[in-house]
């Protein structure tokens, strides 16, 4: 079966750095995506990795290792507005998005 | 960039009412659209995949007769919750698959519809 695992909840301090991990086992791989979702809102796209390595975009970076079936989202200089759920999703061989359950990130002052 | 418009954003209605939610791709053609449901503090759950000009593919446990999906054009899919009951109250989100390669995003999301059945 297809499976994506990420921690249910994480807590971090404003101004700090946090890393959210995601491991996956899917039927094929056509890319891994990270989305941010605030409560009561639709997900918004953060990043896309299809090759191994680190993709940096401002305060957010995403890393992928295809051989390990592993990715992480790194958030730097945390702000209170970063409090949200972060969803890891993999595009499988049928180009279907397989979703993780999401990681709720709580930022404390 | 690619935009998906979902309407209405909020619905409150009595039990037994049927509610229609529209999902439109505004600047690209979407042969495939997806309907998700999300209960409070839970993850997105795919309900069905809607393909233009053909029947929708429903996920296991989703009632076809209760959640009617129509995808009659390349830019519009509708979800009708028939005879809605309080347990159908949820956040419904549509997304559209964009094959044009805009921004490397596989799906563009609507803003969601919050459905509350009294």
PDB file of C-alpha atoms in Angstrom:
ATOM      1  CA  UNK A   1       0.000   0.000   0.000  1.00  0.00           C
ATOM      2  CA  UNK A   2       0.930   3.640  -0.187  1.00  0.00           C
ATOM      3  CA  UNK A   3       1.943   5.406   2.970  1.00  0.00           C
ATOM      4  CA  UNK A   4       3.186   8.827   3.999  1.00  0.00           C
ATOM      5  CA  UNK A   5       4.299   9.480   7.557  1.00  0.00           C
ATOM      6  CA  UNK A   6       4.878  12.784   9.265  1.00  0.00           C
ATOM      7  CA  UNK A   7       4.683  13.821  12.916  1.00  0.00           C
ATOM      8  CA  UNK A   8       1.256  14.781  14.151  1.00  0.00           C
ATOM      9  CA  UNK A   9       2.300  17.884  16.029  1.00  0.00           C
ATOM     10  CA  UNK A  10       5.414  19.958  16.724  1.00  0.00           C
ATOM     11  CA  UNK A  11       6.083  22.970  18.894  1.00  0.00           C
ATOM     12  CA  UNK A  12       8.759  25.600  18.320  1.00  0.00           C
ATOM     13  CA  UNK A  13       9.703  29.049  19.534  1.00  0.00           C
ATOM     14  CA  UNK A  14       9.352  32.278  17.600  1.00  0.00           C
ATOM     15  CA  UNK A  15      12.628  33.139  15.856  1.00  0.00           C
ATOM     16  CA  UNK A  16      13.915  29.578  16.003  1.00  0.00           C
ATOM     17  CA  UNK A  17      14.307  26.882  13.315  1.00  0.00           C
ATOM     18  CA  UNK A  18      12.139  23.793  12.945  1.00  0.00           C
ATOM     19  CA  UNK A  19      12.432  20.742  10.694  1.00  0.00           C
ATOM     20  CA  UNK A  20       9.371  18.721   9.756  1.00  0.00           C
ATOM     21  CA  UNK A  21      10.153  15.241   8.456  1.00  0.00           C
ATOM     22  CA  UNK A  22       8.217  13.155   5.985  1.00  0.00           C
ATOM     23  CA  UNK A  23       8.831   9.552   4.935  1.00  0.00           C
ATOM     24  CA  UNK A  24       6.973   7.884   2.116  1.00  0.00           C
ATOM     25  CA  UNK A  25       6.334   4.562   0.432  1.00  0.00           C
ATOM     26  CA  UNK A  26       4.414   4.964  -2.805  1.00  0.00           C
ATOM     27  CA  UNK A  27       3.768   3.266  -6.113  1.00  0.00           C
ATOM     28  CA  UNK A  28       6.219   5.250  -8.177  1.00  0.00           C
ATOM     29  CA  UNK A  29       7.419   8.781  -7.609  1.00  0.00           C
ATOM     30  CA  UNK A  30       6.911  11.916  -9.640  1.00  0.00           C
ATOM     31  CA  UNK A  31       7.716  14.526  -7.053  1.00  0.00           C
ATOM     32  CA  UNK A  32       7.118  15.519  -3.469  1.00  0.00           C
ATOM     33  CA  UNK A  33       5.218  18.597  -2.398  1.00  0.00           C
ATOM     34  CA  UNK A  34       4.831  20.566   0.789  1.00  0.00           C
ATOM     35  CA  UNK A  35       1.694  22.583   1.470  1.00  0.00           C
ATOM     36  CA  UNK A  36       0.790  24.925   4.291  1.00  0.00           C
ATOM     37  CA  UNK A  37      -2.753  24.968   5.628  1.00  0.00           C
ATOM     38  CA  UNK A  38      -4.097  27.443   8.144  1.00  0.00           C
ATOM     39  CA  UNK A  39      -7.174  26.441  10.090  1.00  0.00           C
ATOM     40  CA  UNK A  40     -10.326  26.873   8.036  1.00  0.00           C
ATOM     41  CA  UNK A  41      -8.453  27.582   4.817  1.00  0.00           C
ATOM     42  CA  UNK A  42      -7.432  25.587   1.765  1.00  0.00           C
ATOM     43  CA  UNK A  43      -3.834  24.356   1.434  1.00  0.00           C
ATOM     44  CA  UNK A  44      -1.301  26.661  -0.203  1.00  0.00           C
ATOM     45  CA  UNK A  45       1.697  25.420  -2.156  1.00  0.00           C
ATOM     46  CA  UNK A  46       5.107  25.799  -0.538  1.00  0.00           C
ATOM     47  CA  UNK A  47       7.607  23.664  -2.416  1.00  0.00           C
ATOM     48  CA  UNK A  48       8.263  20.927  -4.916  1.00  0.00           C
ATOM     49  CA  UNK A  49      11.174  18.450  -5.049  1.00  0.00           C
ATOM     50  CA  UNK A  50      11.692  15.854  -7.736  1.00  0.00           C
ATOM     51  CA  UNK A  51      15.484  15.515  -7.621  1.00  0.00           C
ATOM     52  CA  UNK A  52      17.616  14.789  -4.572  1.00  0.00           C
ATOM     53  CA  UNK A  53      18.873  17.758  -2.674  1.00  0.00           C
ATOM     54  CA  UNK A  54      17.816  20.980  -1.060  1.00  0.00           C
ATOM     55  CA  UNK A  55      15.492  23.579  -2.551  1.00  0.00           C
ATOM     56  CA  UNK A  56      15.589  26.935  -0.806  1.00  0.00           C
ATOM     57  CA  UNK A  57      12.883  29.542  -1.008  1.00  0.00           C
ATOM     58  CA  UNK A  58      13.240  32.392   1.435  1.00  0.00           C
ATOM     59  CA  UNK A  59      12.736  31.219   5.007  1.00  0.00           C
ATOM     60  CA  UNK A  60      11.542  27.829   3.824  1.00  0.00           C
ATOM     61  CA  UNK A  61      13.697  25.009   2.445  1.00  0.00           C
ATOM     62  CA  UNK A  62      12.767  21.494   1.396  1.00  0.00           C
ATOM     63  CA  UNK A  63      15.047  18.499   1.094  1.00  0.00           C
ATOM     64  CA  UNK A  64      14.562  15.210  -0.712  1.00  0.00           C
ATOM     65  CA  UNK A  65      16.324  11.849  -0.684  1.00  0.00           C
ATOM     66  CA  UNK A  66      14.617   9.493  -3.107  1.00  0.00           C
ATOM     67  CA  UNK A  67      16.750   6.496  -2.116  1.00  0.00           C
ATOM     68  CA  UNK A  68      15.634   6.884   1.487  1.00  0.00           C
ATOM     69  CA  UNK A  69      12.048   7.862   0.730  1.00  0.00           C
ATOM     70  CA  UNK A  70      12.575  10.901   2.913  1.00  0.00           C
ATOM     71  CA  UNK A  71      11.975  14.609   2.831  1.00  0.00           C
ATOM     72  CA  UNK A  72      12.013  17.457   5.286  1.00  0.00           C
ATOM     73  CA  UNK A  73      10.692  20.991   5.363  1.00  0.00           C
ATOM     74  CA  UNK A  74      12.928  23.470   7.178  1.00  0.00           C
ATOM     75  CA  UNK A  75      11.450  26.693   8.471  1.00  0.00           C
ATOM     76  CA  UNK A  76      13.838  29.394   9.668  1.00  0.00           C
ATOM     77  CA  UNK A  77      13.269  32.566  11.675  1.00  0.00           C
ATOM     78  CA  UNK A  78       9.893  31.315  12.761  1.00  0.00           C
ATOM     79  CA  UNK A  79       7.068  33.806  12.977  1.00  0.00           C
ATOM     80  CA  UNK A  80       3.767  33.468  14.780  1.00  0.00           C
ATOM     81  CA  UNK A  81       1.987  33.394  11.417  1.00  0.00           C
ATOM     82  CA  UNK A  82       3.829  30.158  10.600  1.00  0.00           C
ATOM     83  CA  UNK A  83       1.535  28.373  13.029  1.00  0.00           C
ATOM     84  CA  UNK A  84      -0.348  26.046  10.689  1.00  0.00           C
ATOM     85  CA  UNK A  85      -0.523  22.486   9.484  1.00  0.00           C
ATOM     86  CA  UNK A  86       2.126  21.388   7.008  1.00  0.00           C
ATOM     87  CA  UNK A  87       1.145  18.689   4.560  1.00  0.00           C
ATOM     88  CA  UNK A  88       3.544  16.398   2.732  1.00  0.00           C
ATOM     89  CA  UNK A  89       2.231  14.924  -0.521  1.00  0.00           C
ATOM     90  CA  UNK A  90       3.758  12.612  -3.128  1.00  0.00           C
ATOM     91  CA  UNK A  91       2.793  12.370  -6.782  1.00  0.00           C
ATOM     92  CA  UNK A  92       2.709   8.667  -7.577  1.00  0.00           C
ATOM     93  CA  UNK A  93       3.201   6.819 -10.867  1.00  0.00           C
ATOM     94  CA  UNK A  94      -0.412   7.574 -11.866  1.00  0.00           C
ATOM     95  CA  UNK A  95       0.135  11.273 -11.141  1.00  0.00           C
ATOM     96  CA  UNK A  96      -2.200  11.021  -8.176  1.00  0.00           C
ATOM     97  CA  UNK A  97      -1.339  13.056  -5.102  1.00  0.00           C
ATOM     98  CA  UNK A  98      -0.954  10.908  -2.015  1.00  0.00           C
ATOM     99  CA  UNK A  99      -1.349  12.999   1.123  1.00  0.00           C
ATOM    100  CA  UNK A 100       0.198  12.723   4.540  1.00  0.00           C
ATOM    101  CA  UNK A 101      -2.010  13.473   7.535  1.00  0.00           C
ATOM    102  CA  UNK A 102      -0.235  16.766   8.153  1.00  0.00           C
ATOM    103  CA  UNK A 103       1.912  18.156  10.951  1.00  0.00           C
ATOM    104  CA  UNK A 104       0.397  20.801  13.172  1.00  0.00           C
ATOM    105  CA  UNK A 105       3.082  23.341  14.002  1.00  0.00           C
ATOM    106  CA  UNK A 106       2.573  25.434  17.114  1.00  0.00           C
ATOM    107  CA  UNK A 107       4.743  28.537  17.500  1.00  0.00           C
ATOM    108  CA  UNK A 108       5.212  29.937  20.984  1.00  0.00           C
ATOM    109  CA  UNK A 109       6.446  33.457  21.768  1.00  0.00           C
TER     110      UNK A 109
ATOM    111  CA  UNK B   1      -0.842  32.264 -11.858  1.00  0.00           C
ATOM    112  CA  UNK B   2      -3.393  29.539 -12.108  1.00  0.00           C
ATOM    113  CA  UNK B   3      -6.519  30.186 -10.087  1.00  0.00           C
ATOM    114  CA  UNK B   4      -9.375  27.988  -8.980  1.00  0.00           C
ATOM    115  CA  UNK B   5     -12.576  29.623  -7.858  1.00  0.00           C
ATOM    116  CA  UNK B   6     -14.861  27.766  -5.467  1.00  0.00           C
ATOM    117  CA  UNK B   7     -18.321  28.984  -4.624  1.00  0.00           C
ATOM    118  CA  UNK B   8     -20.007  29.424  -2.213  1.00  0.00           C
ATOM    119  CA  UNK B   9     -17.460  29.869   0.555  1.00  0.00           C
ATOM    120  CA  UNK B  10     -19.972  29.366   3.347  1.00  0.00           C
ATOM    121  CA  UNK B  11     -23.347  27.626   3.486  1.00  0.00           C
ATOM    122  CA  UNK B  12     -25.702  27.237   6.420  1.00  0.00           C
ATOM    123  CA  UNK B  13     -28.911  25.362   5.744  1.00  0.00           C
ATOM    124  CA  UNK B  14     -31.531  23.106   7.246  1.00  0.00           C
ATOM    125  CA  UNK B  15     -31.300  19.339   7.354  1.00  0.00           C
ATOM    126  CA  UNK B  16     -32.706  17.731   4.212  1.00  0.00           C
ATOM    127  CA  UNK B  17     -31.585  20.519   1.895  1.00  0.00           C
ATOM    128  CA  UNK B  18     -29.448  19.794  -1.145  1.00  0.00           C
ATOM    129  CA  UNK B  19     -26.404  22.000  -1.576  1.00  0.00           C
ATOM    130  CA  UNK B  20     -24.427  22.566  -4.757  1.00  0.00           C
ATOM    131  CA  UNK B  21     -20.775  23.655  -4.684  1.00  0.00           C
ATOM    132  CA  UNK B  22     -19.050  24.913  -7.828  1.00  0.00           C
ATOM    133  CA  UNK B  23     -15.388  24.672  -8.685  1.00  0.00           C
ATOM    134  CA  UNK B  24     -14.028  26.622 -11.659  1.00  0.00           C
ATOM    135  CA  UNK B  25     -10.559  26.795 -13.157  1.00  0.00           C
ATOM    136  CA  UNK B  26     -10.201  30.396 -14.267  1.00  0.00           C
ATOM    137  CA  UNK B  27      -7.197  30.470 -16.552  1.00  0.00           C
ATOM    138  CA  UNK B  28      -6.482  26.884 -17.470  1.00  0.00           C
ATOM    139  CA  UNK B  29      -8.372  23.825 -18.610  1.00  0.00           C
ATOM    140  CA  UNK B  30      -8.804  21.139 -16.013  1.00  0.00           C
ATOM    141  CA  UNK B  31      -9.695  17.727 -17.363  1.00  0.00           C
ATOM    142  CA  UNK B  32      -9.414  16.379 -13.835  1.00  0.00           C
ATOM    143  CA  UNK B  33     -10.698  17.925 -10.637  1.00  0.00           C
ATOM    144  CA  UNK B  34     -10.639  16.550  -7.122  1.00  0.00           C
ATOM    145  CA  UNK B  35     -13.076  16.927  -4.271  1.00  0.00           C
ATOM    146  CA  UNK B  36     -11.814  16.736  -0.703  1.00  0.00           C
ATOM    147  CA  UNK B  37     -13.524  16.841   2.654  1.00  0.00           C
ATOM    148  CA  UNK B  38     -11.866  17.883   5.867  1.00  0.00           C
ATOM    149  CA  UNK B  39     -13.360  17.533   9.324  1.00  0.00           C
ATOM    150  CA  UNK B  40     -12.033  19.732  12.159  1.00  0.00           C
ATOM    151  CA  UNK B  41      -8.495  18.887  13.193  1.00  0.00           C
ATOM    152  CA  UNK B  42      -8.275  16.094  10.629  1.00  0.00           C
ATOM    153  CA  UNK B  43      -6.377  15.725   7.375  1.00  0.00           C
ATOM    154  CA  UNK B  44      -7.699  16.176   3.879  1.00  0.00           C
ATOM    155  CA  UNK B  45      -9.704  13.206   2.679  1.00  0.00           C
ATOM    156  CA  UNK B  46     -10.133  12.650  -1.024  1.00  0.00           C
ATOM    157  CA  UNK B  47     -13.792  12.013  -1.788  1.00  0.00           C
ATOM    158  CA  UNK B  48     -13.734  11.646  -5.538  1.00  0.00           C
ATOM    159  CA  UNK B  49     -11.875  12.345  -8.735  1.00  0.00           C
ATOM    160  CA  UNK B  50     -13.890  14.138 -11.368  1.00  0.00           C
ATOM    161  CA  UNK B  51     -13.015  13.698 -15.032  1.00  0.00           C
ATOM    162  CA  UNK B  52     -14.476  15.936 -17.703  1.00  0.00           C
ATOM    163  CA  UNK B  53     -17.065  14.170 -19.781  1.00  0.00           C
ATOM    164  CA  UNK B  54     -17.098  10.953 -17.781  1.00  0.00           C
ATOM    165  CA  UNK B  55     -18.273   9.591 -14.471  1.00  0.00           C
ATOM    166  CA  UNK B  56     -16.466  10.514 -11.305  1.00  0.00           C
ATOM    167  CA  UNK B  57     -14.364   7.974  -9.454  1.00  0.00           C
ATOM    168  CA  UNK B  58     -15.367   7.790  -5.801  1.00  0.00           C
ATOM    169  CA  UNK B  59     -13.134   6.745  -2.938  1.00  0.00           C
ATOM    170  CA  UNK B  60     -14.141   3.836  -0.777  1.00  0.00           C
ATOM    171  CA  UNK B  61     -16.818   4.747   1.718  1.00  0.00           C
ATOM    172  CA  UNK B  62     -18.102   7.787  -0.176  1.00  0.00           C
ATOM    173  CA  UNK B  63     -21.728   7.469  -1.259  1.00  0.00           C
ATOM    174  CA  UNK B  64     -22.158   8.191  -4.955  1.00  0.00           C
ATOM    175  CA  UNK B  65     -25.862   8.914  -4.636  1.00  0.00           C
ATOM    176  CA  UNK B  66     -25.320  11.365  -1.826  1.00  0.00           C
ATOM    177  CA  UNK B  67     -22.424  13.276  -3.311  1.00  0.00           C
ATOM    178  CA  UNK B  68     -23.269  13.927  -6.936  1.00  0.00           C
ATOM    179  CA  UNK B  69     -20.432  15.156  -9.100  1.00  0.00           C
ATOM    180  CA  UNK B  70     -20.786  16.701 -12.523  1.00  0.00           C
ATOM    181  CA  UNK B  71     -17.847  17.767 -14.665  1.00  0.00           C
ATOM    182  CA  UNK B  72     -19.544  18.923 -17.817  1.00  0.00           C
ATOM    183  CA  UNK B  73     -16.859  21.285 -19.092  1.00  0.00           C
ATOM    184  CA  UNK B  74     -13.097  21.706 -18.947  1.00  0.00           C
ATOM    185  CA  UNK B  75     -13.414  24.530 -16.440  1.00  0.00           C
ATOM    186  CA  UNK B  76     -16.292  23.536 -14.177  1.00  0.00           C
ATOM    187  CA  UNK B  77     -17.023  20.723 -11.760  1.00  0.00           C
ATOM    188  CA  UNK B  78     -19.892  20.703  -9.304  1.00  0.00           C
ATOM    189  CA  UNK B  79     -20.476  18.726  -6.130  1.00  0.00           C
ATOM    190  CA  UNK B  80     -24.047  18.403  -4.900  1.00  0.00           C
ATOM    191  CA  UNK B  81     -24.609  17.175  -1.376  1.00  0.00           C
ATOM    192  CA  UNK B  82     -28.097  15.717  -1.571  1.00  0.00           C
ATOM    193  CA  UNK B  83     -30.443  15.736   1.424  1.00  0.00           C
ATOM    194  CA  UNK B  84     -27.685  17.013   3.674  1.00  0.00           C
ATOM    195  CA  UNK B  85     -27.685  16.110   7.358  1.00  0.00           C
ATOM    196  CA  UNK B  86     -25.695  17.495  10.300  1.00  0.00           C
ATOM    197  CA  UNK B  87     -23.052  14.786   9.912  1.00  0.00           C
ATOM    198  CA  UNK B  88     -22.304  16.184   6.439  1.00  0.00           C
ATOM    199  CA  UNK B  89     -21.167  19.444   7.995  1.00  0.00           C
ATOM    200  CA  UNK B  90     -17.550  19.828   6.967  1.00  0.00           C
ATOM    201  CA  UNK B  91     -15.047  21.836   4.974  1.00  0.00           C
ATOM    202  CA  UNK B  92     -15.205  20.848   1.314  1.00  0.00           C
ATOM    203  CA  UNK B  93     -12.273  21.740  -0.920  1.00  0.00           C
ATOM    204  CA  UNK B  94     -11.885  21.291  -4.641  1.00  0.00           C
ATOM    205  CA  UNK B  95      -8.700  21.254  -6.631  1.00  0.00           C
ATOM    206  CA  UNK B  96      -7.953  21.160 -10.328  1.00  0.00           C
ATOM    207  CA  UNK B  97      -5.131  19.376 -12.045  1.00  0.00           C
ATOM    208  CA  UNK B  98      -3.054  21.699 -14.174  1.00  0.00           C
ATOM    209  CA  UNK B  99      -1.117  19.952 -16.896  1.00  0.00           C
ATOM    210  CA  UNK B 100       0.278  23.159 -18.331  1.00  0.00           C
ATOM    211  CA  UNK B 101       3.159  23.036 -15.865  1.00  0.00           C
ATOM    212  CA  UNK B 102       2.485  26.381 -14.244  1.00  0.00           C
ATOM    213  CA  UNK B 103       4.676  26.726 -11.137  1.00  0.00           C
ATOM    214  CA  UNK B 104       5.237  22.986 -10.841  1.00  0.00           C
ATOM    215  CA  UNK B 105       2.061  22.634  -8.879  1.00  0.00           C
ATOM    216  CA  UNK B 106       0.144  19.446  -9.630  1.00  0.00           C
ATOM    217  CA  UNK B 107      -3.096  20.808  -8.262  1.00  0.00           C
ATOM    218  CA  UNK B 108      -4.509  24.248  -7.617  1.00  0.00           C
ATOM    219  CA  UNK B 109      -6.933  24.540  -4.748  1.00  0.00           C
ATOM    220  CA  UNK B 110     -10.124  26.479  -4.380  1.00  0.00           C
ATOM    221  CA  UNK B 111     -10.642  28.415  -1.160  1.00  0.00           C
ATOM    222  CA  UNK B 112     -13.008  25.788   0.211  1.00  0.00           C
ATOM    223  CA  UNK B 113     -16.660  25.736   1.235  1.00  0.00           C
ATOM    224  CA  UNK B 114     -17.661  25.517   4.846  1.00  0.00           C
ATOM    225  CA  UNK B 115     -20.938  23.625   5.034  1.00  0.00           C
ATOM    226  CA  UNK B 116     -23.002  23.746   8.210  1.00  0.00           C
ATOM    227  CA  UNK B 117     -26.201  21.744   8.378  1.00  0.00           C
ATOM    228  CA  UNK B 118     -28.569  22.644  11.195  1.00  0.00           C
TER     229      UNK B 118
END
